[in-house]
mmCIF file of C-alpha atoms in Angstrom:
data_model
loop_
_atom_site.group_PDB
_atom_site.id
_atom_site.type_symbol
_atom_site.label_atom_id
_atom_site.label_comp_id
_atom_site.label_asym_id
_atom_site.label_seq_id
_atom_site.Cartn_x
_atom_site.Cartn_y
_atom_site.Cartn_z
ATOM 1 C CA GLY A 763 -49.233 -10.022 0.325
ATOM 2 C CA ASN A 764 -51.875 -7.974 2.089
ATOM 3 C CA SER A 765 -54.656 -6.302 0.135
ATOM 4 C CA VAL A 766 -57.848 -4.343 0.772
ATOM 5 C CA THR A 767 -60.770 -4.094 -1.635
ATOM 6 C CA GLN A 768 -63.506 -1.488 -1.237
ATOM 7 C CA MET A 769 -66.752 -1.176 -3.096
ATOM 8 C CA GLU A 770 -66.444 1.096 -6.041
ATOM 9 C CA GLY A 771 -67.946 4.529 -5.842
ATOM 10 C CA PRO A 772 -69.000 7.116 -6.031
ATOM 11 C CA VAL A 773 -71.872 6.562 -3.628
ATOM 12 C CA THR A 774 -74.635 9.162 -3.697
ATOM 13 C CA LEU A 775 -77.304 9.257 -1.001
ATOM 14 C CA SER A 776 -80.008 11.542 0.292
ATOM 15 C CA GLU A 777 -79.759 12.909 3.798
ATOM 16 C CA GLU A 778 -80.967 10.446 6.472
ATOM 17 C CA ALA A 779 -80.410 7.431 4.205
ATOM 18 C CA PHE A 780 -78.652 4.275 5.408
ATOM 19 C CA LEU A 781 -75.023 3.901 4.394
ATOM 20 C CA THR A 782 -72.993 0.765 3.731
ATOM 21 C CA ILE A 783 -69.507 0.801 2.241
ATOM 22 C CA ASN A 784 -68.143 -2.693 1.735
ATOM 23 C CA CYS A 785 -64.564 -3.606 2.559
ATOM 24 C CA THR A 786 -62.915 -7.007 2.278
ATOM 25 C CA TYR A 787 -59.316 -7.868 2.950
ATOM 26 C CA THR A 788 -56.633 -10.467 2.396
ATOM 27 C CA ALA A 789 -53.962 -10.848 5.045
ATOM 28 C CA THR A 790 -51.917 -13.415 6.881
ATOM 29 C CA GLY A 791 -52.600 -13.757 10.564
ATOM 30 C CA TYR A 792 -54.821 -11.307 12.408
ATOM 31 C CA PRO A 793 -54.404 -7.726 11.273
ATOM 32 C CA SER A 794 -55.973 -4.695 12.879
ATOM 33 C CA LEU A 795 -58.553 -2.950 10.678
ATOM 34 C CA PHE A 796 -59.307 0.741 10.248
ATOM 35 C CA TRP A 797 -61.607 3.169 8.525
ATOM 36 C CA TYR A 798 -60.249 6.591 7.672
ATOM 37 C CA VAL A 799 -62.139 9.610 6.339
ATOM 38 C CA GLN A 800 -60.735 12.357 4.124
ATOM 39 C CA TYR A 801 -62.575 15.645 3.652
ATOM 40 C CA PRO A 802 -61.779 17.711 0.545
ATOM 41 C CA GLY A 803 -58.271 19.141 0.574
ATOM 42 C CA GLU A 804 -57.378 17.624 3.939
ATOM 43 C CA GLY A 805 -55.394 14.735 5.353
ATOM 44 C CA LEU A 806 -56.876 11.461 6.550
ATOM 45 C CA GLN A 807 -58.570 11.188 9.931
ATOM 46 C CA LEU A 808 -58.981 7.922 11.777
ATOM 47 C CA LEU A 809 -62.709 7.209 11.978
ATOM 48 C CA LEU A 810 -62.750 3.878 13.806
ATOM 49 C CA LYS A 811 -60.736 0.721 14.346
ATOM 50 C CA ALA A 812 -61.002 -2.909 15.421
ATOM 51 C CA THR A 813 -58.142 -5.079 16.564
ATOM 52 C CA LYS A 814 -59.565 -8.610 16.716
ATOM 53 C CA ALA A 815 -62.335 -10.787 15.349
ATOM 54 C CA ASP A 816 -65.896 -9.744 16.292
ATOM 55 C CA ASP A 817 -64.718 -6.382 17.606
ATOM 56 C CA LYS A 818 -67.012 -3.525 16.658
ATOM 57 C CA GLY A 819 -65.462 -0.126 16.095
ATOM 58 C CA SER A 820 -67.741 2.909 16.353
ATOM 59 C CA ASN A 821 -67.474 6.683 16.181
ATOM 60 C CA LYS A 822 -69.768 9.590 15.200
ATOM 61 C CA GLY A 823 -72.607 7.186 14.359
ATOM 62 C CA PHE A 824 -70.439 5.029 12.099
ATOM 63 C CA GLU A 825 -69.866 1.359 12.893
ATOM 64 C CA ALA A 826 -67.876 -1.536 11.470
ATOM 65 C CA THR A 827 -67.492 -5.117 12.714
ATOM 66 C CA TYR A 828 -64.362 -7.214 12.202
ATOM 67 C CA ARG A 829 -65.632 -10.409 10.524
ATOM 68 C CA LYS A 830 -62.849 -12.950 10.280
ATOM 69 C CA GLU A 831 -65.018 -15.632 8.680
ATOM 70 C CA THR A 832 -65.849 -13.380 5.735
ATOM 71 C CA THR A 833 -62.646 -11.276 5.909
ATOM 72 C CA SER A 834 -64.770 -8.137 5.900
ATOM 73 C CA PHE A 835 -65.017 -4.823 7.722
ATOM 74 C CA HIS A 836 -68.018 -3.040 6.208
ATOM 75 C CA LEU A 837 -68.719 0.550 7.255
ATOM 76 C CA GLU A 838 -72.309 1.457 8.179
ATOM 77 C CA LYS A 839 -74.242 4.483 9.363
ATOM 78 C CA GLY A 840 -77.945 4.534 10.022
ATOM 79 C CA SER A 841 -78.653 8.111 8.936
ATOM 80 C CA VAL A 842 -76.134 10.092 6.917
ATOM 81 C CA GLN A 843 -75.797 13.855 6.897
ATOM 82 C CA VAL A 844 -74.543 16.261 4.248
ATOM 83 C CA SER A 845 -71.469 16.788 6.417
ATOM 84 C CA ASP A 846 -70.549 13.097 5.960
ATOM 85 C CA SER A 847 -69.669 13.771 2.328
ATOM 86 C CA ALA A 848 -66.029 12.714 2.024
ATOM 87 C CA VAL A 849 -63.755 9.926 0.825
ATOM 88 C CA TYR A 850 -63.635 6.831 3.030
ATOM 89 C CA PHE A 851 -60.641 4.486 3.146
ATOM 90 C CA CYS A 852 -60.502 1.004 4.601
ATOM 91 C CA ALA A 853 -57.061 -0.133 5.792
ATOM 92 C CA LEU A 854 -55.292 -2.942 7.606
ATOM 93 C CA SER A 855 -52.114 -3.006 9.621
ATOM 94 C CA ASP A 856 -49.038 -4.942 8.713
ATOM 95 C CA GLN A 857 -48.117 -7.949 10.722
ATOM 96 C CA ARG A 858 -45.493 -8.259 13.350
ATOM 97 C CA GLY A 859 -42.487 -9.721 11.574
ATOM 98 C CA ALA A 860 -40.088 -12.470 12.449
ATOM 99 C CA GLY A 861 -38.268 -11.954 15.734
ATOM 100 C CA GLY A 862 -41.004 -9.615 16.946
ATOM 101 C CA THR A 863 -40.088 -6.741 14.654
ATOM 102 C CA SER A 864 -43.077 -4.491 14.189
ATOM 103 C CA TYR A 865 -43.523 -2.648 10.951
ATOM 104 C CA GLY A 866 -46.534 -0.433 11.463
ATOM 105 C CA LYS A 867 -47.258 -0.184 7.757
ATOM 106 C CA LEU A 868 -50.835 0.117 6.569
ATOM 107 C CA THR A 869 -52.378 -1.290 3.405
ATOM 108 C CA PHE A 870 -55.168 0.957 2.079
ATOM 109 C CA GLY A 871 -58.129 0.336 -0.149
ATOM 110 C CA GLN A 872 -58.648 2.624 -3.112
ATOM 111 C CA GLY A 873 -61.180 4.829 -1.307
ATOM 112 C CA THR A 874 -64.914 5.361 -1.789
ATOM 113 C CA ILE A 875 -66.326 8.802 -2.530
ATOM 114 C CA LEU A 876 -69.542 9.512 -0.627
ATOM 115 C CA THR A 877 -71.800 12.419 -1.569
ATOM 116 C CA VAL A 878 -74.864 13.170 0.540
ATOM 117 C CA HIS A 879 -77.542 15.493 -0.854
ATOM 118 C CA PRO A 880 -79.982 17.499 1.289
ATOM 119 C CA ASP B 233 -52.029 20.114 20.995
ATOM 120 C CA GLY B 234 -50.159 17.094 19.692
ATOM 121 C CA GLY B 235 -50.203 16.444 16.008
ATOM 122 C CA ILE B 236 -48.463 16.460 12.671
ATOM 123 C CA THR B 237 -47.689 19.597 10.723
ATOM 124 C CA GLN B 238 -46.833 19.801 7.056
ATOM 125 C CA SER B 239 -45.681 22.887 5.306
ATOM 126 C CA PRO B 240 -46.404 24.540 3.057
ATOM 127 C CA LYS B 241 -49.992 23.618 2.178
ATOM 128 C CA TYR B 242 -49.480 24.573 -1.473
ATOM 129 C CA LEU B 243 -46.164 24.473 -3.326
ATOM 130 C CA PHE B 244 -45.382 25.458 -6.883
ATOM 131 C CA ARG B 245 -42.155 24.609 -8.680
ATOM 132 C CA LYS B 246 -40.709 24.646 -12.137
ATOM 133 C CA GLU B 247 -39.786 21.412 -13.821
ATOM 134 C CA GLY B 248 -36.187 20.387 -13.150
ATOM 135 C CA GLN B 249 -36.047 21.827 -9.626
ATOM 136 C CA ASN B 250 -35.747 19.791 -6.478
ATOM 137 C CA VAL B 251 -38.223 20.639 -3.740
ATOM 138 C CA THR B 252 -38.368 19.634 -0.064
ATOM 139 C CA LEU B 253 -41.613 19.071 1.819
ATOM 140 C CA SER B 254 -41.588 19.472 5.574
ATOM 141 C CA CYS B 255 -43.170 17.082 8.101
ATOM 142 C CA GLU B 256 -42.951 17.525 11.878
ATOM 143 C CA GLN B 257 -44.685 15.575 14.650
ATOM 144 C CA ASN B 258 -44.876 16.117 18.406
ATOM 145 C CA LEU B 259 -46.643 12.844 19.197
ATOM 146 C CA ASN B 260 -43.391 11.114 20.215
ATOM 147 C CA HIS B 261 -44.060 8.470 17.568
ATOM 148 C CA ASP B 262 -41.215 6.269 16.421
ATOM 149 C CA ALA B 263 -42.402 5.655 12.871
ATOM 150 C CA MET B 264 -43.079 8.180 10.130
ATOM 151 C CA TYR B 265 -44.359 7.731 6.587
ATOM 152 C CA TRP B 266 -44.741 9.588 3.321
ATOM 153 C CA TYR B 267 -47.583 8.890 0.902
ATOM 154 C CA ARG B 268 -48.532 10.194 -2.483
ATOM 155 C CA GLN B 269 -52.169 10.641 -3.499
ATOM 156 C CA ASP B 270 -53.284 11.305 -7.065
ATOM 157 C CA PRO B 271 -56.807 12.470 -7.986
ATOM 158 C CA GLY B 272 -59.369 9.740 -7.525
ATOM 159 C CA GLN B 273 -56.789 7.260 -6.301
ATOM 160 C CA GLY B 274 -55.740 5.747 -3.038
ATOM 161 C CA LEU B 275 -52.527 6.272 -1.128
ATOM 162 C CA ARG B 276 -49.186 4.968 -2.295
ATOM 163 C CA LEU B 277 -46.284 4.631 0.141
ATOM 164 C CA ILE B 278 -43.112 6.473 -0.840
ATOM 165 C CA TYR B 279 -40.784 6.010 2.154
ATOM 166 C CA TYR B 280 -41.064 5.127 5.802
ATOM 167 C CA SER B 281 -38.815 5.338 8.821
ATOM 168 C CA GLN B 282 -38.992 3.344 12.042
ATOM 169 C CA ILE B 283 -36.083 4.968 13.835
ATOM 170 C CA VAL B 284 -33.794 7.958 13.591
ATOM 171 C CA ASN B 285 -31.134 7.672 10.886
ATOM 172 C CA ASP B 286 -32.890 4.757 9.224
ATOM 173 C CA PHE B 287 -35.554 4.614 6.505
ATOM 174 C CA GLN B 288 -36.921 2.162 3.973
ATOM 175 C CA LYS B 289 -38.251 2.473 0.442
ATOM 176 C CA GLY B 290 -41.947 2.071 -0.059
ATOM 177 C CA ASP B 291 -43.746 1.139 -3.248
ATOM 178 C CA ILE B 292 -42.859 4.218 -5.313
ATOM 179 C CA ALA B 293 -39.530 5.566 -3.989
ATOM 180 C CA GLU B 294 -37.948 6.375 -7.351
ATOM 181 C CA GLY B 295 -37.329 10.099 -7.743
ATOM 182 C CA TYR B 296 -37.734 10.802 -4.023
ATOM 183 C CA SER B 297 -35.339 11.024 -1.085
ATOM 184 C CA VAL B 298 -35.782 11.394 2.676
ATOM 185 C CA SER B 299 -33.797 11.923 5.843
ATOM 186 C CA ARG B 300 -34.534 11.225 9.512
ATOM 187 C CA GLU B 301 -32.028 13.135 11.595
ATOM 188 C CA LYS B 302 -34.477 13.822 14.418
ATOM 189 C CA LYS B 303 -37.346 11.761 15.777
ATOM 190 C CA GLU B 304 -39.749 14.644 15.198
ATOM 191 C CA SER B 305 -38.857 15.402 11.586
ATOM 192 C CA PHE B 306 -39.048 13.464 8.304
ATOM 193 C CA PRO B 307 -38.585 15.765 5.291
ATOM 194 C CA LEU B 308 -39.245 14.514 1.765
ATOM 195 C CA THR B 309 -37.319 15.781 -1.254
ATOM 196 C CA VAL B 310 -38.948 15.457 -4.644
ATOM 197 C CA THR B 311 -36.087 15.415 -7.105
ATOM 198 C CA SER B 312 -36.004 16.341 -10.759
ATOM 199 C CA ALA B 313 -35.807 12.616 -11.516
ATOM 200 C CA GLN B 314 -39.435 12.142 -10.469
ATOM 201 C CA LYS B 315 -41.306 12.091 -13.773
ATOM 202 C CA ASN B 316 -44.764 13.097 -12.533
ATOM 203 C CA PRO B 317 -44.281 15.029 -9.295
ATOM 204 C CA THR B 318 -47.584 16.920 -9.283
ATOM 205 C CA ALA B 319 -49.665 15.303 -6.524
ATOM 206 C CA PHE B 320 -50.973 15.612 -2.987
ATOM 207 C CA TYR B 321 -48.372 14.462 -0.442
ATOM 208 C CA LEU B 322 -49.326 13.165 2.978
ATOM 209 C CA CYS B 323 -47.097 12.556 5.975
ATOM 210 C CA ALA B 324 -48.108 10.237 8.804
ATOM 211 C CA SER B 325 -46.729 8.814 12.030
ATOM 212 C CA SER B 326 -47.472 5.906 14.321
ATOM 213 C CA VAL B 327 -46.290 4.070 17.402
ATOM 214 C CA LEU B 328 -44.442 0.813 16.867
ATOM 215 C CA ALA B 329 -44.668 -0.881 20.242
ATOM 216 C CA GLY B 330 -47.729 -3.020 20.858
ATOM 217 C CA GLY B 331 -49.890 -1.971 17.931
ATOM 218 C CA PRO B 332 -52.550 -1.657 16.559
ATOM 219 C CA TYR B 333 -50.446 0.750 14.485
ATOM 220 C CA GLU B 334 -53.022 3.305 13.462
ATOM 221 C CA GLN B 335 -51.378 6.161 11.634
ATOM 222 C CA TYR B 336 -52.020 9.834 12.274
ATOM 223 C CA PHE B 337 -51.896 12.091 9.256
ATOM 224 C CA GLY B 338 -50.882 15.655 8.610
ATOM 225 C CA PRO B 339 -52.977 18.058 6.515
ATOM 226 C CA GLY B 340 -50.979 17.400 3.355
ATOM 227 C CA THR B 341 -48.994 19.454 0.842
ATOM 228 C CA ARG B 342 -50.285 19.933 -2.679
ATOM 229 C CA LEU B 343 -47.314 20.147 -5.053
ATOM 230 C CA THR B 344 -47.728 21.507 -8.558
ATOM 231 C CA VAL B 345 -44.831 21.313 -10.984
ATOM 232 C CA THR B 346 -45.056 23.100 -14.324
#
């Protein structure tokens, strides 16, 4: 079955530091890949996505590149801010099933807590 | 504005009582989902629905029930059979045609059962 593995946290950084959160996946076929962010006490927000190999998703200074050869989708940001403190989830979409049935289910990683200090 | 609403944000119940969590979306999405999140853990899928009047069990459906009478609504009932109901519950929705199937989430309901 599908699975997503994220680097274990928590990750603690100083403001303006470089961020990398590793994400690797196992899936059949060619899933779409996502990063979600969850601020304390809130739901998940889609941060960025990539739908095919070598695609780069980007948003709010965050980037991630779909690497099929290494089955990875690492999240990066060049200079983090205190406001980036949150939990980050990597996820992949389910595959289109037999007969063209689409499921739409997502498989999530366990989440990585990021804390940024001033 | 289009989006997903969940109510209430906080819910308190006594052990042995059933409780229903509301989820409404005006995104015209076909699919809706319920997840459970425990402290420090990821999301676990409870139930999902791809079409009105149809739904499927997720990974942890025991002790929960759902209905999908309208496209916009997907309420979740936490029954007294659920052994550890205290958790943060998230509802989501997505399109089904064409992908890439990103899900949009509501703000969540924090349920505390004592």
